[in-house]
Each structure stands twice: as C-alpha cells, then as structure tokens.
Coordinates of C-alpha atoms in Angstrom, one line a residue:
X1 CA -19.5 8.4 -32.7
X2 CA -21.8 10.0 -35.3
X3 CA -19.9 11.8 -38.1
X4 CA -22.1 14.5 -39.8
X5 CA -19.7 16.1 -42.3
X6 CA -19.8 15.1 -46.0
X7 CA -16.6 17.0 -46.7
X8 CA -14.6 16.5 -43.5
X9 CA -11.3 18.2 -42.7
X10 CA -8.2 16.5 -44.0
X11 CA -7.2 15.5 -40.5
X12 CA -10.6 14.0 -39.8
X13 CA -13.0 14.5 -36.9
X14 CA -13.6 12.3 -33.9
X15 CA -13.1 11.8 -30.2
X16 CA -10.3 11.9 -27.8
X17 CA -9.6 11.0 -24.2
X18 CA -6.8 12.6 -22.0
X19 CA -6.7 9.8 -19.5
X20 CA -6.1 11.0 -15.9
X21 CA -4.6 14.5 -16.1
X22 CA -2.9 13.5 -19.4
X23 CA -1.1 10.4 -20.5
X24 CA 2.7 10.0 -20.2
X25 CA 3.8 8.9 -23.6
X26 CA 7.6 8.4 -24.0
X27 CA 9.7 8.2 -27.1
X28 CA 10.5 4.7 -28.3
X29 CA 8.1 2.9 -25.9
X30 CA 5.3 0.6 -27.0
X31 CA 1.6 1.0 -26.0
X32 CA -1.0 -1.7 -26.3
X33 CA -4.3 -0.6 -27.7
X34 CA -7.5 -2.7 -27.2
X35 CA -11.0 -1.7 -28.1
X36 CA -14.3 -3.0 -29.4
X37 CA -15.9 -1.5 -32.4
X38 CA -18.8 -2.0 -34.9
X39 CA -20.1 0.0 -37.8
X40 CA -23.1 -0.6 -40.2
X41 CA -20.8 0.4 -43.1
X42 CA -17.0 0.0 -43.7
X43 CA -15.2 2.7 -41.8
X44 CA -11.6 4.0 -42.0
X45 CA -10.2 5.1 -38.6
X46 CA -7.0 6.8 -37.6
X47 CA -5.9 6.2 -34.0
X48 CA -3.3 8.6 -32.7
X49 CA -1.4 9.6 -29.6
X50 CA -1.0 13.4 -29.6
X51 CA -0.2 16.4 -27.5
X52 CA -3.1 17.8 -25.5
X53 CA -3.9 20.3 -28.2
X54 CA -3.6 17.7 -30.9
X55 CA -0.8 19.5 -32.8
X56 CA 2.0 17.1 -31.9
X57 CA 1.6 13.6 -33.3
X58 CA 3.5 11.0 -31.3
X59 CA 2.1 7.8 -32.9
X60 CA -0.6 6.8 -35.4
X61 CA -2.1 3.8 -37.0
X62 CA -4.8 3.4 -39.7
X63 CA -7.5 0.8 -39.1
X64 CA -10.3 -0.3 -41.4
X65 CA -13.5 -1.6 -39.8
X66 CA -15.6 -3.8 -42.0
X67 CA -19.3 -3.1 -42.0
X68 CA -20.9 -5.4 -39.4
X69 CA -23.6 -5.5 -36.7
X70 CA -21.3 -7.5 -34.4
X71 CA -18.7 -6.2 -32.0
X72 CA -15.1 -6.7 -33.3
X73 CA -12.2 -6.7 -30.9
X74 CA -9.3 -4.7 -32.1
X75 CA -5.7 -5.1 -30.7
X76 CA -2.9 -3.0 -32.0
X77 CA 0.5 -1.6 -30.8
X78 CA 1.5 2.0 -31.0
X79 CA 5.2 2.9 -30.9
X80 CA 5.8 6.5 -29.8
X81 CA 8.1 8.8 -31.8
X82 CA 8.4 11.6 -29.2
X83 CA 7.6 12.3 -25.6
X84 CA 4.8 14.2 -24.0
X85 CA 3.8 14.0 -20.4
X86 CA 0.1 15.1 -20.9
X87 CA -0.8 13.3 -24.1
X88 CA -4.2 12.2 -25.3
X89 CA -5.6 9.2 -27.3
X90 CA -7.7 10.2 -30.2
X91 CA -9.8 8.3 -32.9
X92 CA -10.7 10.1 -36.0
X93 CA -12.3 9.5 -39.5
X94 CA -13.2 11.7 -42.4
X95 CA -16.1 9.7 -43.6
X96 CA -19.8 10.3 -42.7
X97 CA -21.5 7.6 -40.7
X98 CA -22.0 6.1 -37.3
X99 CA -19.4 4.0 -35.5
X100 CA -19.8 2.3 -32.1
X101 CA -17.0 1.9 -29.6
X102 CA -16.8 0.1 -26.3
X103 CA -14.1 -0.6 -23.7
X104 CA -11.2 1.4 -25.1
X105 CA -7.9 0.7 -23.3
X106 CA -4.4 1.9 -23.8
X107 CA -1.7 0.5 -21.6
X108 CA 2.1 0.7 -21.6
X109 CA 3.7 -2.6 -22.7
X110 CA 6.5 -2.4 -20.0
X111 CA 4.4 -2.7 -16.8
X112 CA 5.8 -4.7 -13.8
X113 CA 5.9 -8.4 -14.8
X114 CA 3.2 -7.5 -17.4
X115 CA 0.6 -7.1 -14.7
X116 CA -0.4 -3.5 -15.3
X117 CA 1.5 -1.7 -12.6
X118 CA 4.1 1.1 -13.1
X119 CA 7.6 -0.3 -12.6
X120 CA 8.8 2.9 -10.9
X121 CA 6.0 2.7 -8.3
X122 CA 6.4 -1.0 -7.6
X123 CA 10.1 -0.4 -7.1
X124 CA 9.2 2.0 -4.3
X125 CA 7.2 -0.8 -2.7
X126 CA 9.9 -3.4 -3.1
X127 CA 12.4 -1.0 -1.4
X128 CA 10.2 -1.2 1.7
X129 CA 10.6 -5.0 1.7
X130 CA 6.8 -5.5 2.4
X131 CA 5.8 -8.7 4.3
X132 CA 2.1 -8.3 3.6
X133 CA -0.4 -6.3 1.5
X134 CA -3.8 -5.2 2.9
X135 CA -6.4 -4.8 0.3
X136 CA -8.6 -3.4 -1.3
X137 CA -8.5 -0.8 1.4
X138 CA -10.5 0.4 4.4
X139 CA -13.4 2.6 3.8
X140 CA -13.4 1.6 0.1
X141 CA -14.5 -1.8 1.3
X142 CA -17.5 -0.4 3.2
X143 CA -18.8 2.4 0.9
X144 CA -20.9 5.3 2.1
X145 CA -23.7 3.0 1.2
X146 CA -23.7 -0.8 0.7
X147 CA -24.8 -0.4 -2.9
X148 CA -21.4 1.2 -3.6
X149 CA -19.3 -1.2 -1.6
X150 CA -16.5 -3.2 -3.3
X151 CA -17.9 -6.5 -4.8
X152 CA -15.1 -9.0 -5.5
X153 CA -17.2 -11.1 -7.9
X154 CA -17.7 -8.1 -10.2
X155 CA -13.9 -7.4 -10.1
X156 CA -12.7 -10.7 -11.6
X157 CA -12.9 -12.2 -15.1
X158 CA -12.1 -10.4 -18.3
X159 CA -11.5 -6.8 -17.6
X160 CA -13.8 -5.7 -20.4
X161 CA -16.7 -7.5 -18.7
X162 CA -16.3 -6.0 -15.3
X163 CA -19.1 -3.4 -14.7
X164 CA -17.1 -1.2 -12.4
X165 CA -18.6 0.8 -9.5
X166 CA -18.7 4.3 -8.0
X167 CA -16.4 4.6 -5.0
X168 CA -18.6 6.9 -3.1
X169 CA -16.2 7.4 -0.1
X170 CA -13.5 8.9 -2.3
X171 CA -15.8 10.1 -5.0
X172 CA -14.4 8.5 -8.1
X173 CA -15.6 5.9 -10.6
X174 CA -13.4 2.7 -10.8
X175 CA -13.6 0.2 -13.6
X176 CA -12.3 -2.4 -11.2
X177 CA -9.5 -3.4 -13.7
X178 CA -7.6 -3.5 -10.4
X179 CA -9.7 -6.2 -8.8
X180 CA -9.6 -9.0 -6.3
X181 CA -7.4 -11.2 -8.6
X182 CA -5.0 -8.4 -9.3
X183 CA -4.5 -7.7 -5.6
X184 CA -3.7 -11.3 -5.0
X185 CA -1.4 -11.3 -7.9
X186 CA 0.3 -8.2 -6.7
X187 CA 0.9 -9.7 -3.3
X188 CA 2.6 -12.6 -5.0
X189 CA 4.7 -10.4 -7.2
X190 CA 5.8 -8.5 -4.1
X191 CA 6.5 -11.6 -2.1
X192 CA 4.0 -10.4 0.5
X193 CA 1.2 -12.2 2.3
X194 CA -2.2 -11.1 1.1
X195 CA -4.6 -9.6 3.7
X196 CA -8.1 -9.6 2.3
X197 CA -10.4 -7.0 3.9
X198 CA -14.0 -7.9 3.1
X199 CA -17.4 -6.2 3.7
X200 CA -19.3 -7.7 6.5
X201 CA -22.7 -6.3 5.6
X202 CA -22.0 -2.8 7.0
X203 CA -21.3 0.5 5.3
X204 CA -21.0 4.0 6.7
X205 CA -24.7 4.5 6.6
X206 CA -26.5 1.2 6.4
X207 CA -26.2 -2.3 7.8
X208 CA -27.5 -5.8 7.2
X209 CA -29.2 -7.4 10.1
X210 CA -27.4 -10.5 11.5
X211 CA -30.6 -12.5 10.9
X212 CA -30.2 -12.1 7.1
X213 CA -26.4 -12.0 6.8
X214 CA -26.1 -15.5 5.3
X215 CA -25.7 -14.5 1.7
X216 CA -22.8 -12.2 2.6
X217 CA -21.1 -15.1 4.5
X218 CA -21.6 -17.3 1.4
X219 CA -20.1 -14.6 -0.8
X220 CA -17.0 -14.4 1.4
X221 CA -16.6 -18.2 1.5
X222 CA -16.7 -18.2 -2.3
X223 CA -14.0 -15.5 -2.4
X224 CA -11.8 -17.7 -0.2
X225 CA -12.4 -20.6 -2.6
X226 CA -11.4 -18.4 -5.5
X227 CA -8.1 -17.6 -3.8
X228 CA -7.4 -21.0 -2.1
X229 CA -9.5 -23.6 -3.8
X230 CA -8.1 -26.2 -6.2
X231 CA -8.3 -25.6 -9.9
X232 CA -11.2 -28.2 -10.0
X233 CA -13.4 -26.3 -7.5
X234 CA -16.2 -24.0 -8.6
X235 CA -14.4 -20.7 -7.9
X236 CA -10.9 -22.1 -8.1
X237 CA -11.5 -23.0 -11.7
X238 CA -12.4 -19.3 -12.4
X239 CA -9.0 -18.3 -11.0
X240 CA -7.3 -21.0 -13.0
X241 CA -9.0 -19.7 -16.2
X242 CA -7.6 -16.3 -15.4
X243 CA -4.1 -17.8 -15.6
X244 CA -3.3 -18.9 -12.0
X245 CA -4.0 -22.6 -11.5
X246 CA -2.1 -22.8 -8.2
X247 CA -3.9 -21.4 -5.1
X248 CA -2.8 -18.1 -3.6
X249 CA -1.5 -18.4 0.0
X250 CA -4.2 -16.3 1.6
X251 CA -3.8 -16.6 5.3
X252 CA -5.3 -13.4 6.7
X253 CA -8.8 -11.9 6.4
X254 CA -10.1 -8.8 8.1
X255 CA -13.9 -8.9 8.9
X256 CA -14.9 -5.4 8.0
X257 CA -13.2 -2.1 8.5
X258 CA -13.6 0.3 11.5
X259 CA -17.0 -1.2 12.2
X260 CA -16.7 -2.3 15.9
X261 CA -19.1 0.3 17.2
X262 CA -21.8 -0.5 14.6
X263 CA -25.1 -2.1 15.8
X264 CA -24.8 -5.4 14.0
X265 CA -21.0 -5.8 13.9
X266 CA -20.5 -8.3 16.7
X267 CA -23.4 -10.5 15.5
X268 CA -22.3 -10.4 11.9
X269 CA -18.7 -10.9 12.9
X270 CA -19.4 -14.2 14.7
X271 CA -21.3 -15.5 11.6
X272 CA -18.3 -14.9 9.4
X273 CA -15.8 -16.1 12.1
X274 CA -17.6 -19.4 12.7
X275 CA -18.2 -20.2 9.0
X276 CA -14.6 -19.4 8.0
X277 CA -13.1 -21.3 11.0
X278 CA -15.0 -24.4 9.9
X279 CA -14.2 -24.2 6.2
X280 CA -10.6 -22.8 6.5
X281 CA -9.2 -23.5 10.0
X282 CA -5.8 -22.1 8.9
X283 CA -7.0 -18.6 8.1
X284 CA -6.2 -15.9 10.7
X285 CA -9.1 -13.6 11.4
X286 CA -8.9 -10.0 12.3
X287 CA -11.4 -8.1 14.4
X288 CA -12.2 -4.4 14.0
X289 CA -12.4 -4.0 17.8
X290 CA -9.4 -2.6 19.7
X291 CA -7.8 -5.0 22.1
X292 CA -4.8 -2.9 23.1
X293 CA -6.3 -1.7 26.5
X294 CA -8.8 -4.4 27.3
X295 CA -9.6 -8.0 26.2
X296 CA -12.0 -8.6 23.4
X297 CA -15.4 -10.1 24.1
X298 CA -15.3 -12.3 21.0
X299 CA -12.8 -14.7 19.5
X300 CA -10.1 -13.4 17.1
X301 CA -6.6 -14.1 16.0
X302 CA -5.7 -10.5 15.6
X303 CA -7.3 -7.1 16.4
X304 CA -7.1 -4.1 14.1
X305 CA -5.7 -0.9 15.5
X306 CA -5.9 2.4 13.6
X307 CA -4.5 5.8 14.7
X308 CA -4.5 9.1 12.8
X309 CA -3.5 12.1 15.0
X310 CA -1.1 15.0 15.4
X311 CA 2.6 14.4 15.9
X312 CA 2.8 15.2 19.6
X313 CA 0.0 12.8 20.4
X314 CA 1.5 10.0 18.3
X315 CA 4.9 10.5 19.9
X316 CA 3.3 10.1 23.3
X317 CA 1.7 6.8 22.1
X318 CA 5.2 5.1 21.8
X319 CA 4.4 3.0 24.9
X320 CA 0.8 2.1 24.0
X321 CA 1.4 -1.6 23.7
X322 CA 3.6 -1.9 26.8
X323 CA 0.5 -2.6 28.8
X324 CA -1.4 -4.8 26.4
X325 CA -2.4 -8.2 27.6
X326 CA -0.2 -11.0 26.3
X327 CA -3.0 -13.5 26.7
X328 CA -5.3 -12.2 23.9
X329 CA -5.1 -11.9 20.2
X330 CA -2.1 -10.1 18.6
X331 CA -2.3 -6.6 17.2
X332 CA -2.5 -5.6 13.6
X333 CA -1.7 -1.9 13.4
X334 CA -3.0 -1.6 9.8
X335 CA -3.4 2.2 9.6
X336 CA -1.2 4.7 11.4
X337 CA -0.1 8.2 10.4
X338 CA 0.3 11.8 11.5
X339 CA -2.3 13.7 9.5
X340 CA -3.4 16.9 11.2
X341 CA -2.1 20.5 11.0
X342 CA 1.6 19.5 11.6
X343 CA 1.6 16.9 8.9
X344 CA 1.7 19.3 6.0
X345 CA 1.9 17.2 2.8
X346 CA 4.3 14.9 4.6
X347 CA 6.6 16.7 7.0
X348 CA 9.8 15.6 8.8
X349 CA 8.0 16.2 12.1
X350 CA 5.3 13.7 11.1
X351 CA 7.8 11.1 10.2
X352 CA 9.7 11.4 13.5
X353 CA 6.5 10.9 15.6
X354 CA 5.7 7.9 13.5
X355 CA 9.2 6.5 13.9
X356 CA 8.8 6.9 17.7
X357 CA 5.5 5.0 17.6
X358 CA 7.2 2.3 15.5
X359 CA 10.0 1.8 18.0
X360 CA 7.2 1.0 20.5
X361 CA 5.7 -1.5 18.1
X362 CA 9.1 -3.0 17.6
X363 CA 9.8 -3.3 21.3
X364 CA 6.4 -5.0 21.7
X365 CA 6.7 -7.3 18.7
X366 CA 5.7 -10.2 20.9
X367 CA 2.1 -8.8 20.8
X368 CA 2.2 -6.6 17.6
X369 CA 2.4 -8.9 14.7
X370 CA 2.0 -6.5 11.7
X371 CA 2.0 -2.8 11.0
X372 CA 1.4 -0.7 8.0
X373 CA 1.4 3.1 7.3
X374 CA -1.7 4.4 5.5
X375 CA -2.4 5.6 2.9
X376 CA 0.2 4.2 0.6
X377 CA -0.2 6.2 -2.7
X378 CA -1.7 9.5 -3.8
X379 CA -2.0 11.1 -7.2
X380 CA -0.9 14.7 -6.8
X381 CA -3.8 15.8 -8.9
X382 CA -6.4 14.3 -6.6
X383 CA -5.5 14.6 -2.9
X384 CA -8.6 13.2 -1.3
X385 CA -6.5 12.3 1.7
X386 CA -3.3 14.0 3.0
X387 CA -0.5 13.0 3.6
X388 CA 0.5 9.8 1.9
X389 CA 3.7 7.8 1.7
X390 CA 4.3 7.9 -2.1
X391 CA 3.2 10.8 -4.3
X392 CA 3.0 10.4 -8.1
X393 CA 1.6 11.9 -11.3
X394 CA 1.6 10.7 -14.9
X395 CA 5.4 10.2 -15.0
X396 CA 7.2 11.0 -11.8
X397 CA 7.1 10.2 -8.1
X398 CA 8.7 10.8 -4.7
X399 CA 8.6 9.4 -1.2
X400 CA 7.5 11.6 1.7
X401 CA 9.7 11.7 4.8
X402 CA 7.3 9.1 6.3
X403 CA 8.2 6.8 3.4
X404 CA 11.9 7.2 4.0
X405 CA 11.5 6.7 7.7
X406 CA 10.0 3.3 7.0
X407 CA 13.1 2.2 5.1
X408 CA 15.0 2.2 8.4
X409 CA 12.5 -0.3 9.8
X410 CA 12.5 -2.7 6.8
X411 CA 14.9 -5.1 8.4
X412 CA 12.9 -5.4 11.6
X413 CA 10.7 -8.3 10.3
X414 CA 12.3 -11.5 11.4
X415 CA 15.0 -9.8 13.5
X416 CA 15.7 -10.4 17.2
X417 CA 14.4 -7.5 19.3
X418 CA 16.3 -6.5 22.5
X419 CA 15.2 -4.5 25.5
X420 CA 16.4 -0.9 25.7
X421 CA 16.8 1.4 28.7
X422 CA 17.0 5.2 28.4
X423 CA 18.7 7.2 31.1
X424 CA 18.8 10.8 30.1
X425 CA 17.5 14.2 31.2
X426 CA 16.0 14.4 27.7
X427 CA 14.3 11.0 28.0
X428 CA 10.9 12.6 27.6
X429 CA 11.8 13.5 24.0
X430 CA 13.7 10.3 23.1
X431 CA 12.4 7.0 21.8
X432 CA 14.5 4.0 20.9
X433 CA 14.6 0.3 20.0
X434 CA 17.3 -2.3 19.3
X435 CA 17.4 -5.4 17.1
X436 CA 20.0 -7.8 15.7
X437 CA 19.7 -8.7 12.0
X438 CA 21.6 -10.1 9.1
X439 CA 22.1 -8.7 5.6
X440 CA 22.0 -10.7 2.4
X441 CA 25.7 -11.6 2.8
X442 CA 25.0 -13.0 6.3
X443 CA 26.8 -10.2 8.0
X444 CA 25.4 -9.5 11.4
X445 CA 24.5 -6.1 12.9
X446 CA 23.2 -4.6 16.1
X447 CA 20.8 -1.8 15.0
X448 CA 19.9 0.8 17.5
X449 CA 17.3 3.4 16.3
X450 CA 16.9 6.6 18.3
X451 CA 14.3 9.3 17.7
X452 CA 15.2 12.8 19.1
X453 CA 11.9 14.6 19.0
X454 CA 13.2 17.6 20.9
X455 CA 14.8 20.9 19.9
X456 CA 18.1 20.2 21.6
X457 CA 21.2 18.4 20.3
X458 CA 21.6 15.4 22.7
X459 CA 24.9 13.8 23.4
X460 CA 24.4 10.3 24.7
X461 CA 26.5 7.2 25.3
X462 CA 25.3 3.9 23.9
X463 CA 26.3 1.0 26.1
X464 CA 25.6 -2.7 25.4
X465 CA 25.4 -5.1 28.3
X466 CA 25.6 -8.9 27.8
X467 CA 26.8 -8.6 24.3
X468 CA 28.4 -11.9 23.3
X469 CA 29.7 -10.5 19.9
X470 CA 32.3 -7.9 19.5
X471 CA 31.6 -4.7 17.6
X472 CA 33.7 -4.1 14.6
X473 CA 34.2 -0.5 13.5
X474 CA 34.7 -1.7 9.9
X475 CA 31.3 -1.8 8.4
X476 CA 29.5 0.0 11.2
X477 CA 27.4 3.0 10.0
X478 CA 25.0 5.7 11.2
X479 CA 22.0 6.7 9.1
X480 CA 20.3 10.0 9.9
X481 CA 16.9 11.4 8.8
X482 CA 16.7 15.1 9.6
X483 CA 16.5 18.5 8.0
X484 CA 16.8 22.2 8.7
X485 CA 13.1 22.7 9.5
X486 CA 10.7 20.3 11.1
X487 CA 8.1 21.1 8.5
X488 CA 10.3 20.4 5.6
X489 CA 8.8 18.2 2.9
X490 CA 9.7 16.5 -0.3
X491 CA 8.3 17.4 -3.7
X492 CA 8.6 16.8 -7.4
X493 CA 11.1 19.7 -7.6
X494 CA 13.0 18.5 -4.5
X495 CA 12.3 14.8 -4.1
X496 CA 15.3 14.1 -1.9
X497 CA 15.1 17.2 0.4
X498 CA 14.4 14.9 3.4
X499 CA 16.0 11.5 3.1
X500 CA 18.2 9.3 5.2
X501 CA 22.0 10.0 5.0
X502 CA 24.4 7.3 5.8
X503 CA 28.0 7.7 7.1
X504 CA 30.7 5.3 8.4
X505 CA 31.3 5.1 12.1
X506 CA 35.0 5.2 12.7
X507 CA 34.9 4.6 16.5
X508 CA 32.1 2.0 16.9
X509 CA 32.4 0.0 20.1
X510 CA 30.3 -1.7 22.8
X511 CA 30.3 1.7 24.5
X512 CA 30.4 4.8 22.5
X513 CA 29.4 8.5 22.7
X514 CA 27.1 9.7 19.9
X515 CA 25.5 13.0 18.9
X516 CA 21.7 13.2 18.2
X517 CA 20.7 16.1 16.0
X518 CA 17.5 18.0 17.0
X519 CA 14.4 16.5 15.4
X520 CA 16.1 13.5 14.0
X521 CA 15.9 9.7 13.6
X522 CA 19.3 8.0 13.8
X523 CA 19.9 4.4 13.0
X524 CA 23.2 2.9 14.2
X525 CA 24.2 -0.3 12.6
X526 CA 27.1 -1.8 14.5
X527 CA 28.8 -4.7 12.7
X528 CA 29.1 -7.8 14.9
X529 CA 31.2 -10.9 14.8
X530 CA 28.8 -13.5 13.5
X531 CA 30.2 -16.6 15.1
X532 CA 29.8 -15.0 18.6
X533 CA 26.3 -13.7 17.8
X534 CA 25.1 -17.3 17.2
X535 CA 26.2 -18.1 20.8
X536 CA 24.0 -15.3 22.0
X537 CA 21.0 -16.5 20.0
X538 CA 21.3 -20.0 21.4
X539 CA 21.5 -19.0 25.1
X540 CA 18.0 -18.3 26.4
X541 CA 19.3 -17.1 29.8
X542 CA 21.4 -14.3 28.4
X543 CA 20.0 -11.1 26.9
X544 CA 21.4 -8.1 25.2
X545 CA 20.5 -4.7 26.7
X546 CA 21.2 -1.4 25.0
X547 CA 21.4 1.5 27.4
X548 CA 21.3 5.1 26.3

C-alpha cells in the first residue's frame, strides 16, 4: 500500500476488502485478525470493521508497525459494537509511505469447535446424523486440467503458507484453508467416517499414461500415511505437528471421480488398487465404474453410482438395485439428485422423487452400503450448481425440501430393514420401505415410509404380518412432507414453507387405515413393545412384512 498524500484526510486513506458478498459482523461478537506486515519506516495503522460504504464503524484498533525489512505477524481481536450483514474490513493510515501486507485473515472467534466452520451450518449437518463425509468433492478433485486439480500436499501445514489454487471446474480461486487436514478433522467432529476421493492422474481434459503413473501412486500413499500413520512416521509427524498426534480412522478411498470411461482409468486404477491393498489392507477401495447392472471387470470393495436426472425418471429408478448381483462389490451411491427443469431451486417434487429412490436403496441395503445427496451446500450469491441441500449467505441459511426429506431417513443407518409388499391400484405412483429402529431412550419403533408421487389422495391399509411386538398407540406418530404445490420451494423469506409436520397417531395398530396426501412423503413411526421386539430380532426364521 503506497500512501501518496502528505496531508491525508483525518480518517486516513487505505484499502478495504468486503469478503464474499459482505462480511456478517454481529454486535458483541469477537473476530480474530491475523496478518503479516512490514514497512521501511514506522507506520501507524487503523484497522476497522465498517459498513459497506465506510460510514458506520463497528470496531477499530490502532496498530503501530516498527520500521523493519522483515515480515511481522500481527494478531489482534476486534469486538463489534453493532451489527451489519455486509460489512468490510479496512486498513488505513494518514502518513505518507509504503507498507507491505500479506495473508490478511479475519475469522469469527465462535466457529464450531474452533475449527473454522459456521456453527449454524454444522448444526444442519449434525441434524442429518451423517455416517460419512466424502471429500474434497467430485469434479473439484479432477479439475478441467490436471494443473488445477486438488493437491493435498499444498493444502496442509500453516494456512498462510498454502499456495492455493484455481478451481477451474467451478471457476473460483480457493486458498485451500479448507484442506485435506480440515476435511479429516471435520469428519471427526461430525462423528462421520472420512471418504477420501483422490485424483488418479485424470482430469476432464488430460490424462497421465499408466506407464508413468507411479509418482501419483506414491503421492496417494503419502496422503494415507498423513492420515493413518504414527506420529513418528514421515507424514504422520506432519499431522501431529498440526495438532493431531492420533491417526484418523480413514477407511474408504475413491480412486478418481466419474472417470470409468477414460482411456487410462482401468490401468491407473489397478496401480493404485494394488499399491494401497499392499500397504493398507484394511482400506476399502471404491471404483468409478457402475456395477449395478453388470459385474465389474476389476477388483473393488465398492462401486460409485451417480445419478442426476428429472423427477419422473428418478422415481422410476426406485427398483434399480433390486436386480444388482449380490456377489460383487457393494454400491456407494455418492451423488444423487433431481436437477433438471422440475427441480427449481429445490422443489417438493424433486424431494419426493429422491425419497422414492431412497426407499429402494433402503430395501436393498444388503448391497447398497452408503448413499449421499449432492451437492451439500451453495452460497446463494454463486449458484454454480442448482439445486443443493443447504442454501446460505453471510448470515442466514435454509434447507431445501430435499434436505428435510433426508431427515426422515436419518435413523436408517444401523436399523433392521423389512420387506414391503404394495397392493394398490395406485401402486405405480407409490414407493415404500420399512425398518425397525430405536431412539436414544431405547424405545423401539416400526417405521413405514410411503411416497405418494401421484395427484390423488390414496387411502390404504397398513398391515403387518409376523410382528412379534405389539403396536402401542401411545408414542406412535405420522410425519408428513407435502405442500400446496409440487413446485413449492423454501427460501430465506420462507425457510419452512416445505418441512415435515409431525402428529400423534391415536389409532395405531398392527392393521390400520391411513390417508396419503397427493404428492407427499409420510413416515409412520409405530411404537413397539421392546421386550417382544428382541424376540423378533433373535429369530432368523421369522420376518416382519408390511403390506400396503
């Protein structure tokens, strides 16, 4: 910053940065300021948080920089005395001279567990009860060109020493402050298993020949040592120096992303597969090739399955895994969503088609091991992809109907799935699944989820056959996700327009008549006598069937 005025204005002159579409500064909260500075002569600086026009001052501190040719690290706290959702950070002086700055950072002090994430957004994730976190993404891993692919080595260590890179798929620069280590740490904070997706020498437009892929393989082995190695190992010691001496429980890796049809994928895949299997026999490896309709021609623990389509097509795919071979690797449905014309910015219709698809995954959970909606987050100011599960800006957020739909499936992991038979003249527009699960108080429930994808109200009778536990009306509920229009969406102004609504069931029984609203997802939780349910779980020759 070169200051030219001899007689500068009283408020000084300088530089400012509005962050991403403004910074949310809130009254009474503390913000941590870190930056590097040097100046040939002593300089007096004023660092402030202001409104976007600079007229409202929210916080200020005065800093004196001694004349030096060496970089000085400055760390200060700013406490806001006012709120502005689109603030800026500015640095001013009223003395002529040259001042050098580098790596200026302003972060809220109250991030989740002090690890940099907004607590309100992490709360949205925790409410989904995630069992795994796939990172750092799909196409982001590949890059349009390999020169812009994600490099894990350059995303670790002190944040101010990370070079950052241009994410050419989504067209933004990232400083990689959210790097490989932070993703592993976030997985741990969420209580979720990390799933590390790495580049296998292939981008959207260029590839590394299998004959010279060895350096890429070595790079991935080093990344695994960083995550899983002891604190005395070469890369494990780097992790320990960052504050995590204990290894991360990294169990899953995906070898590339959507690369199956690429020329060198199978050759490269086998190089990675064999090297990882030898060094880390416990790691589960995920192939990019789809094994849902035919067996893979290469070894894998899981195969990756992606589907983005319109609502009607996804609804029709609810039985996709009924015919999948049970002898091959299991399925990882890591990206699914309705995203075409009928998706809007996250419509009810899209969420219902996705729910129907999920009932099929749940019914086939012997072959489908994991599933995740994608993408997870979007900043409303930069919709490079649409729709997404959680929408946010500098200070607020909301879940789309697709997000709320997933909350009705969050107890599915670890539950017991039961076969379902549908006998109805509307069966072509219905999808269903059934599980038994226990809440945190060890209360047992039979959950029957039914999607009515049609325009008609459907009256059906739910009958359970072979049920060893009696249904108790006390504690039984019905939760419905629906709205007045299939294209209804949530928004900042109406964040709860389409959300699940729960009510008590007064006449819950082993056989009961229920009403399914048009275009709805209904989840029936029927309270069960726990002692009798244990008997069911212990008898391998008796099964529960829910018939609609």
